Short mmCIF file of C-alpha atoms and ligand atoms in Angstrom, two decimals:
data_model
loop_
_atom_site.label_atom_id
_atom_site.label_comp_id
_atom_site.label_asym_id
_atom_site.label_seq_id
_atom_site.Cartn_x
_atom_site.Cartn_y
_atom_site.Cartn_z
CA MET A 606 13.41 34.76 -32.04
CA ASN A 607 13.94 38.53 -30.69
CA GLU A 608 13.51 41.17 -34.05
CA SER A 609 17.61 41.60 -34.94
CA TRP A 610 17.84 37.91 -35.03
CA LYS A 611 14.95 37.76 -37.32
CA VAL A 612 15.94 40.52 -39.48
CA GLU A 613 19.94 38.90 -39.65
CA ALA A 614 17.68 35.94 -40.90
CA TRP A 615 16.33 37.51 -43.47
CA ARG A 616 19.42 39.49 -44.51
CA ILE A 617 21.23 35.72 -45.10
CA LEU A 618 18.02 34.40 -46.99
CA THR A 619 18.17 37.26 -48.90
CA LEU A 620 21.78 36.81 -49.62
CA VAL A 621 21.21 33.16 -50.30
CA VAL A 622 18.27 33.97 -53.40
CA ALA A 623 20.57 36.45 -54.48
CA THR A 624 23.74 34.11 -54.89
CA LEU A 625 21.36 31.41 -56.16
CA LEU A 626 20.35 33.62 -59.05
CA LEU A 627 23.82 35.06 -59.45
CA GLY A 628 25.01 31.29 -59.50
CA THR A 629 22.07 30.63 -62.38
CA GLY A 630 23.19 33.53 -64.22
CA ILE A 631 26.72 32.99 -64.49
CA ASN A 632 26.29 29.23 -64.34
CA ASN A 633 29.12 28.95 -61.73
CA TYR A 634 27.31 28.23 -57.94
CA THR A 635 30.82 28.29 -55.98
CA LEU A 636 32.28 31.86 -57.31
CA ALA A 637 28.82 32.99 -56.94
CA ALA A 638 28.44 31.64 -53.18
CA LEU A 639 32.21 32.83 -52.74
CA PHE A 640 31.31 36.44 -53.77
CA GLY A 641 27.75 35.54 -51.16
CA ALA A 642 30.22 34.85 -48.53
CA LEU A 643 32.59 37.85 -49.38
CA ILE A 644 30.09 40.70 -49.15
CA TYR A 645 28.75 39.20 -45.64
CA LEU A 646 32.22 38.97 -44.01
CA ALA A 647 32.42 42.41 -45.33
CA TRP A 648 29.65 44.02 -44.14
CA HIS A 649 30.39 41.88 -40.74
CA LEU A 650 34.22 43.70 -40.64
CA HIS A 651 32.72 47.12 -41.38
CA SER A 652 30.75 46.62 -38.59
CA VAL A 653 33.47 45.93 -36.45
CA ALA A 654 35.53 48.59 -37.67
CA ARG A 655 32.89 51.46 -36.54
CA LEU A 656 32.78 49.68 -33.49
CA ASN A 657 36.04 49.95 -32.87
CA THR A 658 36.02 53.49 -34.43
CA TRP A 659 33.59 54.32 -31.86
CA LEU A 660 35.42 52.68 -28.48
CA SER A 661 38.53 54.72 -29.53
CA ALA A 662 36.36 57.78 -28.78
CA TYR A 663 33.25 56.21 -26.79
CA GLN A 664 33.44 59.54 -24.50
CA THR A 665 32.58 62.22 -27.41
CA THR A 666 30.77 60.29 -30.25
CA GLU A 667 27.53 58.76 -30.33
CA ILE A 668 27.21 54.78 -31.18
CA PRO A 669 26.67 54.12 -34.73
CA GLU A 670 23.12 52.96 -35.50
CA SER A 671 22.58 49.63 -37.39
CA THR A 672 20.18 46.68 -37.87
CA GLY A 673 20.02 42.94 -37.38
CA VAL A 674 22.80 41.45 -34.80
CA TRP A 675 25.22 44.32 -34.56
CA GLY A 676 21.99 46.60 -34.19
CA ARG A 677 21.35 44.05 -31.14
CA VAL A 678 25.24 44.51 -30.07
CA TYR A 679 25.03 48.58 -30.19
CA ASP A 680 21.75 48.73 -28.54
CA ARG A 681 23.46 46.62 -25.68
CA LEU A 682 26.34 48.95 -25.33
CA ARG A 683 24.00 51.94 -25.09
CA GLY A 684 22.16 50.48 -22.68
CA MET A 685 25.55 49.90 -20.55
CA THR A 686 27.40 53.01 -21.25
CA ARG A 687 23.68 54.84 -20.03
CA HIS A 688 24.38 52.77 -16.91
CA HIS A 689 27.87 53.97 -16.67
CA GLN A 690 27.25 57.46 -16.90
CA GLN A 691 24.93 57.59 -14.29
CA ASP A 692 27.17 56.23 -12.27
CA ILE A 693 29.71 58.62 -13.22
CA ASN A 694 27.30 61.27 -12.44
CA ALA A 695 26.14 59.84 -9.06
CA LEU A 696 29.75 59.67 -8.08
CA HIS A 697 30.26 63.29 -9.30
CA ARG A 698 27.31 64.40 -7.48
CA ARG A 699 28.65 62.40 -4.03
CA LEU A 700 32.71 63.77 -4.54
CA GLU A 701 31.05 67.13 -5.15
CA ARG A 702 29.07 67.06 -1.55
CA TYR A 703 32.59 65.67 -0.01
CA GLN A 704 34.36 68.79 -0.98
CA GLN A 705 31.41 71.42 -0.14
CA THR A 706 31.46 69.29 3.41
CA THR A 707 35.67 69.88 3.83
CA ARG A 708 35.43 73.61 2.25
CA ALA A 709 32.92 74.26 4.90
CA PHE A 710 35.00 72.87 7.64
CA PRO A 711 36.17 75.39 10.26
CA GLU A 712 39.30 73.51 10.68
CA GLY A 713 42.45 73.22 8.16
CA ALA A 714 42.09 69.47 6.29
CA VAL A 715 44.50 68.46 3.57
CA THR A 716 43.76 64.98 2.07
CA LEU A 717 46.97 62.91 1.31
CA GLY A 718 48.14 60.18 -0.81
CA ARG A 719 50.28 57.15 -0.82
CA ASN A 720 53.55 59.41 -1.02
CA ASP A 721 52.24 62.32 0.85
CA GLU A 722 51.36 64.17 -2.12
CA ILE A 723 48.62 66.45 -1.66
CA GLU A 724 45.06 65.53 -3.32
CA LEU A 725 42.48 67.93 -1.83
CA ILE A 726 42.93 71.01 0.32
CA ASN A 727 39.86 73.03 1.79
CA GLU A 728 39.96 76.90 2.30
CA ALA A 729 40.98 76.91 5.86
CA ALA A 730 44.12 74.65 5.00
CA THR A 731 45.35 77.27 2.34
CA SER A 732 45.01 80.03 4.88
CA LEU A 733 46.72 78.40 7.61
CA LEU A 734 49.44 76.48 6.00
CA GLY A 735 50.05 78.97 3.17
CA LEU A 736 48.72 76.03 0.31
CA LYS A 737 47.71 76.95 -3.15
CA ASN A 738 44.27 75.29 -4.52
CA PRO A 739 44.68 74.09 -7.52
CA GLN A 740 48.56 74.78 -7.89
CA ASP A 741 50.05 72.47 -5.17
CA LEU A 742 48.01 69.94 -5.60
CA GLY A 743 50.12 66.74 -6.21
CA SER A 744 53.18 68.02 -4.40
CA PRO A 745 54.81 66.41 -1.56
CA ILE A 746 53.18 68.33 1.67
CA THR A 747 57.02 68.54 2.84
CA ASN A 748 58.07 70.10 0.15
CA LEU A 749 55.75 72.89 1.06
CA VAL A 750 55.54 73.00 4.56
CA ARG A 751 59.39 72.63 5.64
CA ASP A 752 59.30 73.22 9.30
CA PRO A 753 61.51 70.43 10.38
CA LYS A 754 59.48 69.55 13.40
CA PHE A 755 56.68 68.80 10.93
CA VAL A 756 59.04 66.73 8.69
CA ARG A 757 60.13 64.26 11.18
CA TYR A 758 56.65 64.33 12.69
CA MET A 759 55.68 62.64 9.11
CA GLN A 760 58.66 60.49 8.95
CA ASP A 761 58.10 59.32 12.97
CA GLY A 762 54.81 57.57 11.88
CA ARG A 763 53.56 58.34 15.33
CA TYR A 764 50.25 60.02 14.73
CA SER A 765 48.67 59.26 17.88
CA GLU A 766 49.63 62.92 19.44
CA ALA A 767 48.98 66.33 17.54
CA LEU A 768 52.13 68.68 16.62
CA GLU A 769 52.58 72.22 17.43
CA ILE A 770 54.41 74.56 14.92
CA ALA A 771 54.23 78.12 14.06
CA SER A 772 52.18 79.04 10.91
CA PRO A 773 54.68 78.79 7.50
CA ILE A 774 53.05 82.11 6.15
CA ASN A 775 52.70 83.71 10.20
CA ARG A 776 55.43 83.32 12.52
CA ASN A 777 52.79 84.72 15.56
CA MET A 778 50.04 82.19 14.56
CA ARG A 779 50.45 78.69 16.32
CA MET A 780 49.04 75.46 14.80
CA SER A 781 48.06 72.38 16.26
CA LEU A 782 48.42 69.84 13.21
CA ARG A 783 47.21 66.20 13.63
CA LEU A 784 47.66 63.35 10.94
CA VAL A 785 45.06 60.78 10.79
CA PRO A 786 45.83 57.71 8.44
CA TYR A 787 42.82 56.34 6.90
CA GLY A 788 41.63 53.49 4.17
CA ASP A 789 44.14 50.78 3.27
CA ALA A 790 45.51 52.75 0.17
CA ASN A 791 48.25 54.84 2.50
CA GLY A 792 46.15 57.76 2.80
CA LYS A 793 46.44 60.79 5.34
CA LEU A 794 44.24 62.87 6.52
CA LEU A 795 46.30 66.36 7.67
CA LEU A 796 43.95 68.46 10.61
CA VAL A 797 45.16 71.67 11.32
CA ARG A 798 43.75 73.94 13.61
CA ASN A 799 44.63 77.76 14.66
CA ILE A 800 45.55 77.42 18.64
CA SER A 801 47.10 80.82 18.84
CA ARG A 802 44.44 81.81 21.44
CA LEU A 803 44.83 79.19 23.33
CA HIS A 804 49.02 79.68 23.07
CA LYS A 805 48.88 83.00 23.87
CA LEU A 806 46.73 81.56 27.04
CA GLU A 807 48.97 79.44 28.21
CA GLU A 808 51.38 81.48 27.49
CA ILE A 809 49.98 83.97 30.01
CA ARG A 810 49.42 80.93 32.71
CA ARG A 811 52.87 79.91 32.60
CA ASP A 812 54.24 83.92 33.14
CA PHE A 813 52.07 84.06 35.88
CA ILE A 814 53.39 81.15 37.45
CA ALA A 815 56.91 81.62 36.88
CA ASN A 816 56.57 85.37 38.47
CA VAL A 817 54.65 84.44 41.37
CA SER A 818 57.02 81.64 41.76
CA HIS A 819 60.18 84.19 41.64
CA GLU A 820 58.16 86.85 43.68
CA MET A 821 57.86 84.10 46.35
CA LYS A 822 61.36 82.54 46.54
CA SER A 823 62.80 85.88 48.14
CA PRO A 824 60.03 86.34 50.88
CA LEU A 825 60.20 82.52 51.91
CA THR A 826 63.96 82.57 52.11
CA VAL A 827 63.81 85.38 54.63
CA ILE A 828 61.33 83.70 56.94
CA LYS A 829 62.89 79.99 56.14
CA GLY A 830 66.00 81.63 57.23
CA TYR A 831 64.06 83.14 60.71
CA VAL A 832 62.27 80.50 61.36
CA GLU A 833 65.57 78.19 61.20
CA SER A 834 67.24 80.48 63.56
CA MET A 835 64.40 79.98 66.31
CA VAL A 836 64.17 76.62 65.71
CA GLU A 837 67.70 76.18 66.52
CA ASP A 838 67.35 78.12 70.02
CA THR A 839 64.09 77.46 71.44
CA SER A 840 65.23 78.81 74.83
CA GLU A 841 63.81 81.96 74.19
CA PHE A 842 60.52 80.58 73.58
CA GLY A 843 58.46 78.20 76.10
CA LEU A 844 56.87 74.88 75.15
CA LYS A 845 53.93 75.95 73.53
CA TRP A 846 55.92 78.26 70.56
CA THR A 847 58.55 75.36 70.28
CA LYS A 848 55.85 73.21 68.97
CA ALA A 849 54.09 75.79 66.47
CA LEU A 850 57.80 77.17 65.26
CA SER A 851 58.68 73.36 64.53
CA GLN A 852 55.22 73.15 62.47
CA VAL A 853 55.87 76.90 60.76
CA ASP A 854 59.42 75.41 59.97
CA GLN A 855 58.04 71.96 58.10
CA GLN A 856 55.44 74.08 55.88
CA THR A 857 57.88 76.86 55.16
CA ASP A 858 59.86 73.65 53.65
CA ARG A 859 57.18 72.65 51.87
CA MET A 860 56.50 76.10 50.51
CA CYS A 861 60.10 76.02 49.23
CA ARG A 862 59.71 72.52 47.75
CA MET A 863 56.93 74.11 46.15
CA VAL A 864 58.16 77.46 44.71
CA ASP A 865 61.62 75.51 43.87
CA ASP A 866 59.75 72.77 41.85
CA LEU A 867 57.45 75.48 40.23
CA LEU A 868 60.41 77.13 38.85
CA GLN A 869 62.10 74.40 37.70
CA LEU A 870 58.35 73.55 35.94
CA SER A 871 58.38 76.91 34.18
CA ASN A 872 62.54 76.57 33.32
CA LEU A 873 61.37 73.35 31.59
CA GLU A 874 58.52 74.31 29.41
CA THR A 875 59.98 77.87 28.45
CA GLY A 876 63.79 77.51 28.93
CA PRO A 877 65.87 77.91 25.87
CA ALA A 878 67.07 73.97 25.21
CA GLU A 879 70.68 73.46 26.23
CA LYS A 880 73.33 71.60 24.22
CA PRO A 881 72.83 68.03 25.23
CA THR A 882 76.03 66.25 27.01
CA LEU A 883 76.63 62.76 27.01
CA VAL A 884 75.49 61.87 30.56
CA ASP A 885 77.01 58.46 32.46
CA MET A 886 73.39 57.37 33.13
CA PRO A 887 74.84 54.04 34.86
CA SER A 888 76.38 56.13 37.58
CA LEU A 889 74.02 58.63 37.68
CA ILE A 890 71.28 55.74 38.40
CA ARG A 891 73.52 54.49 41.02
CA SER A 892 74.15 57.66 42.99
CA VAL A 893 69.94 57.97 43.01
CA HIS A 894 69.90 54.39 43.82
CA SER A 895 71.99 55.42 47.15
CA GLU A 896 70.37 58.39 47.68
CA ALA A 897 66.90 55.62 48.02
CA ILE A 898 68.95 53.53 50.12
CA GLU A 899 69.16 56.27 52.80
CA LEU A 900 65.95 57.84 52.07
CA SER A 901 64.15 53.90 52.75
CA ASN A 902 66.13 53.50 55.81
CA SER A 903 66.50 49.73 55.34
CA ARG A 904 62.21 49.70 55.28
CA HIS A 905 63.06 48.29 51.77
CA ASP A 906 64.54 45.82 49.37
CA ILE A 907 66.02 48.28 46.75
CA ASP A 908 67.53 46.37 43.50
CA LEU A 909 69.19 47.46 41.07
CA ASP A 910 70.18 46.22 37.30
CA VAL A 911 71.72 48.20 34.96
CA ASP A 912 73.07 48.16 31.68
CA GLU A 913 76.69 49.94 32.53
CA SER A 914 77.34 50.44 28.30
CA ILE A 915 73.98 52.60 27.90
CA TYR A 916 74.64 56.61 28.28
CA VAL A 917 72.01 59.50 27.14
CA ALA A 918 72.80 62.45 25.50
CA GLY A 919 71.28 64.78 27.30
CA ASN A 920 70.66 67.25 30.25
CA PHE A 921 72.67 66.05 33.39
CA ASN A 922 70.79 67.99 36.67
CA GLN A 923 67.31 67.61 34.59
CA LEU A 924 67.86 63.37 34.43
CA TYR A 925 68.94 63.40 37.58
CA SER A 926 65.67 65.32 38.84
CA ALA A 927 63.28 62.98 37.06
CA LEU A 928 64.78 59.47 37.86
CA SER A 929 65.19 60.43 41.27
CA ASN A 930 61.68 61.91 41.71
CA LEU A 931 60.75 58.39 40.39
CA VAL A 932 62.58 56.63 42.80
CA PHE A 933 61.83 58.39 45.45
CA ASN A 934 58.00 57.81 45.41
CA ALA A 935 58.91 53.99 45.08
CA VAL A 936 60.18 54.54 48.68
CA GLN A 937 57.90 57.07 49.95
CA TYR A 938 54.66 54.85 48.62
CA THR A 939 55.90 51.62 49.12
CA PRO A 940 55.30 50.09 52.48
CA GLU A 941 57.64 48.59 54.71
CA HIS A 942 59.09 45.14 53.53
CA GLY A 943 58.03 46.00 49.89
CA GLN A 944 60.41 45.91 47.01
CA ILE A 945 61.65 48.12 44.45
CA LYS A 946 63.72 46.95 41.53
CA ILE A 947 65.47 50.00 39.40
CA GLY A 948 66.24 48.79 35.82
CA TRP A 949 68.26 50.41 33.17
CA HIS A 950 68.22 48.51 29.64
CA LEU A 951 67.70 48.95 25.73
CA ASP A 952 64.93 47.31 24.52
CA GLN A 953 64.36 45.84 21.10
CA ASP A 954 64.04 49.08 18.94
CA ASN A 955 67.11 50.02 20.61
CA TYR A 956 65.10 52.44 23.13
CA ALA A 957 66.84 53.28 26.32
CA ASN A 958 64.56 52.16 29.27
CA PHE A 959 64.86 53.51 32.58
CA SER A 960 61.90 51.16 35.02
CA VAL A 961 61.15 51.76 38.64
CA ARG A 962 58.64 48.40 39.52
CA ASP A 963 57.41 48.52 43.11
CA THR A 964 55.19 46.29 44.82
CA GLY A 965 53.59 49.63 46.71
CA PRO A 966 49.42 50.31 46.63
CA GLY A 967 49.03 50.73 42.97
CA ILE A 968 47.20 53.27 41.29
CA ALA A 969 43.53 53.17 40.01
CA HIS A 970 43.41 52.93 36.05
CA GLU A 971 41.22 56.29 36.10
CA HIS A 972 44.19 58.52 37.62
CA LEU A 973 46.83 56.94 35.41
CA PRO A 974 45.81 59.45 32.24
CA ARG A 975 45.77 62.44 34.79
CA LEU A 976 48.85 61.50 36.72
CA THR A 977 51.48 63.75 35.47
CA GLU A 978 49.33 67.06 35.52
CA ARG A 979 50.50 69.52 38.20
CA PHE A 980 48.92 69.00 41.46
CA TYR A 981 47.29 65.71 40.59
CA ARG A 982 47.45 63.36 43.66
CA VAL A 983 45.66 60.19 44.08
CA ASP A 984 45.49 60.53 47.88
CA THR A 985 46.06 64.09 48.66
CA ALA A 986 46.30 63.56 52.69
CA ARG A 987 48.77 60.94 52.37
CA SER A 988 51.03 63.14 49.62
CA ARG A 989 50.65 65.92 52.28
CA GLU A 990 51.80 64.28 55.04
CA LEU A 991 54.89 62.63 52.82
CA GLY A 992 56.03 66.32 51.75
CA GLY A 993 55.04 65.95 48.38
CA THR A 994 54.11 68.81 46.09
CA GLY A 995 51.97 67.02 43.89
CA LEU A 996 54.81 68.20 41.26
CA GLY A 997 57.01 65.39 40.87
CA LEU A 998 55.57 63.38 37.78
CA ALA A 999 54.96 66.84 35.89
CA ILE A 1000 58.86 67.80 35.93
CA VAL A 1001 59.48 64.17 34.82
CA LYS A 1002 56.95 64.35 31.90
CA HIS A 1003 58.48 67.52 31.08
CA VAL A 1004 62.28 66.73 30.89
CA LEU A 1005 61.97 63.29 29.15
CA GLN A 1006 59.67 65.66 26.57
CA ARG A 1007 63.14 67.66 26.66
CA HIS A 1008 65.04 64.90 25.85
CA GLY A 1009 62.24 63.26 23.09
CA GLY A 1010 61.33 60.70 25.42
CA SER A 1011 58.09 59.63 27.62
CA LEU A 1012 56.75 58.36 30.45
CA VAL A 1013 55.03 55.24 30.57
CA ILE A 1014 52.95 54.02 33.78
CA ASP A 1015 51.66 50.67 34.52
CA SER A 1016 49.85 49.99 37.56
CA GLU A 1017 47.35 47.99 39.18
CA LEU A 1018 45.16 48.92 42.11
CA GLY A 1019 46.92 46.28 45.22
CA GLN A 1020 49.38 45.34 42.64
CA GLY A 1021 52.15 47.95 42.60
CA SER A 1022 53.31 50.39 39.65
CA THR A 1023 56.10 50.51 37.11
CA PHE A 1024 57.21 53.59 35.79
CA THR A 1025 58.95 53.68 32.73
CA CYS A 1026 61.23 56.48 30.97
CA VAL A 1027 61.58 55.69 27.51
CA PHE A 1028 64.58 57.41 25.92
CA PRO A 1029 64.11 57.22 21.86
CA ALA A 1030 67.29 55.46 19.80
CA GLN A 1031 68.80 58.62 18.47
CA ARG A 1032 69.29 59.86 21.86
CA VAL A 1033 70.77 56.62 23.40
CA VAL A 1034 75.12 56.14 22.98
CA ASP A 1035 76.11 52.44 23.19
CA ARG A 1036 79.41 52.63 24.35
CA ARG A 1037 80.00 48.53 23.38
CA GLU A 1038 79.79 50.40 20.07
CA PRO A 1039 83.10 52.43 19.27
CA LYS A 1040 81.38 54.73 16.92
CA SER A 1041 78.31 55.91 18.87
CA SER A 1042 78.55 59.57 18.91
CA VAL A 1043 77.15 62.46 20.73
P1 ADP B 1245 53.60 64.20 45.30
O1 ADP B 1245 54.80 64.83 45.56
O2 ADP B 1245 52.48 64.01 45.60
O3 ADP B 1245 53.93 62.51 45.21
P2 ADP B 1245 54.01 63.43 42.27
O4 ADP B 1245 53.72 63.74 41.01
O5 ADP B 1245 55.43 62.92 42.49
O6 ADP B 1245 53.30 64.10 43.25
O7 ADP B 1245 52.52 62.16 41.86
C1 ADP B 1245 51.59 62.36 41.64
C2 ADP B 1245 50.34 61.49 42.66
O8 ADP B 1245 50.80 60.08 42.13
C3 ADP B 1245 51.32 61.23 44.15
O9 ADP B 1245 50.12 62.00 44.67
C4 ADP B 1245 50.98 59.96 44.04
O10 ADP B 1245 49.38 59.49 44.52
C5 ADP B 1245 50.56 59.40 42.62
N1 ADP B 1245 52.08 58.11 42.73
C6 ADP B 1245 53.27 58.39 42.19
N2 ADP B 1245 54.44 57.25 42.49
C7 ADP B 1245 53.49 56.55 43.04
C8 ADP B 1245 53.97 55.25 43.11
N3 ADP B 1245 55.12 54.58 43.48
N4 ADP B 1245 52.77 54.64 43.81
C9 ADP B 1245 51.46 54.94 44.38
N5 ADP B 1245 51.41 56.09 43.78
C10 ADP B 1245 52.42 57.24 43.29
#
């Protein structure tokens, strides 16, 4: 028997002896026993009351002292609270270290809770986003960073790509924002990077390409004019020069196409957003199909499957350029007797998909992520031989970005390729639904 139970046993024994003596004294053992039991009960009730008082303020008051069975209970509770306090201290230390790490982060970091409320902000985030620590803790991030692009990014839930916006406190500062979901309680980490320098360099590069292309356009047009008239009338030149002139003509054509493509790309990148108009996609696709048949010159079987009711809010010329680029590529790269299937449909999310599937050579997986970069070609010699500029897919990507869409490339070497332009539901107008409007 341990010490506290012995003390309790002695206490009960003393009470029994006192009750017996009292019973003998008053000559009534029942009354004495009742009295003894009441005293014992009162002592226990008193101990329960002390325990209750301590429990209601256990963080600030000391555990009461006692002997016997209650002493044992209090000792156990004391041990438990000590362990509990040690755990809390360890957690505090860990949290403090975590906060120090995020504070030392050169990039901005904001931890968001289930309803996008701010839980933690580091110093870099306060200076990039203009958030105040601790005043803004608990407020939804979209109440403080109100850029409509950011609000849409938060709502869309497609966090695989970063978002680029101007800083709310300095319009000249460009920031890249990236949301990283974590844990199973819908938590998110918002990473913020100052990319002003990178943005400036990108701007210089874009301006440089646009200026060079622009400057080259006029001399090229003059050269082309002269070469064309010389090719038309070769009587003045010998056979030797006729061949050379025809090559000059071809190369001038290629350079003109390249300059045009570069100018188109720089317009897509920097030009102001135009007001979208309702584009009759079925008839646009039929025109592209007819041109593809002409280009193919019966070398391919070109199949068309179009949902006649799907229109898109956008820019006709840009869409024509993107879709024809994909279809003409399929015609150019697919060998004779190959098949090309052009499709235009709504998917289950009401996104409109324009797809071009071919039975051509296909593209190895390692090339796919880089295919939409300017001048990236899988087979440079083949592309040049076909008169390609290496800018077609970059143009397609930018046109789709301007329409809020994306390009999906699916290809296996030796198995053909499928290029799909995906247009978001907001851009799609289904003519079957009378209420749709641009
Ligand atoms: P290019 O002017 O060279 O065709 P693009 O940007 O249109 O430039 O295409 C980039 C590269 O992607 C091409 O050089 C080619 O290697 C590859 N490519 C594009 N479309 C196809 C296709 N349908 N089948 C096979 N390869 C393709």
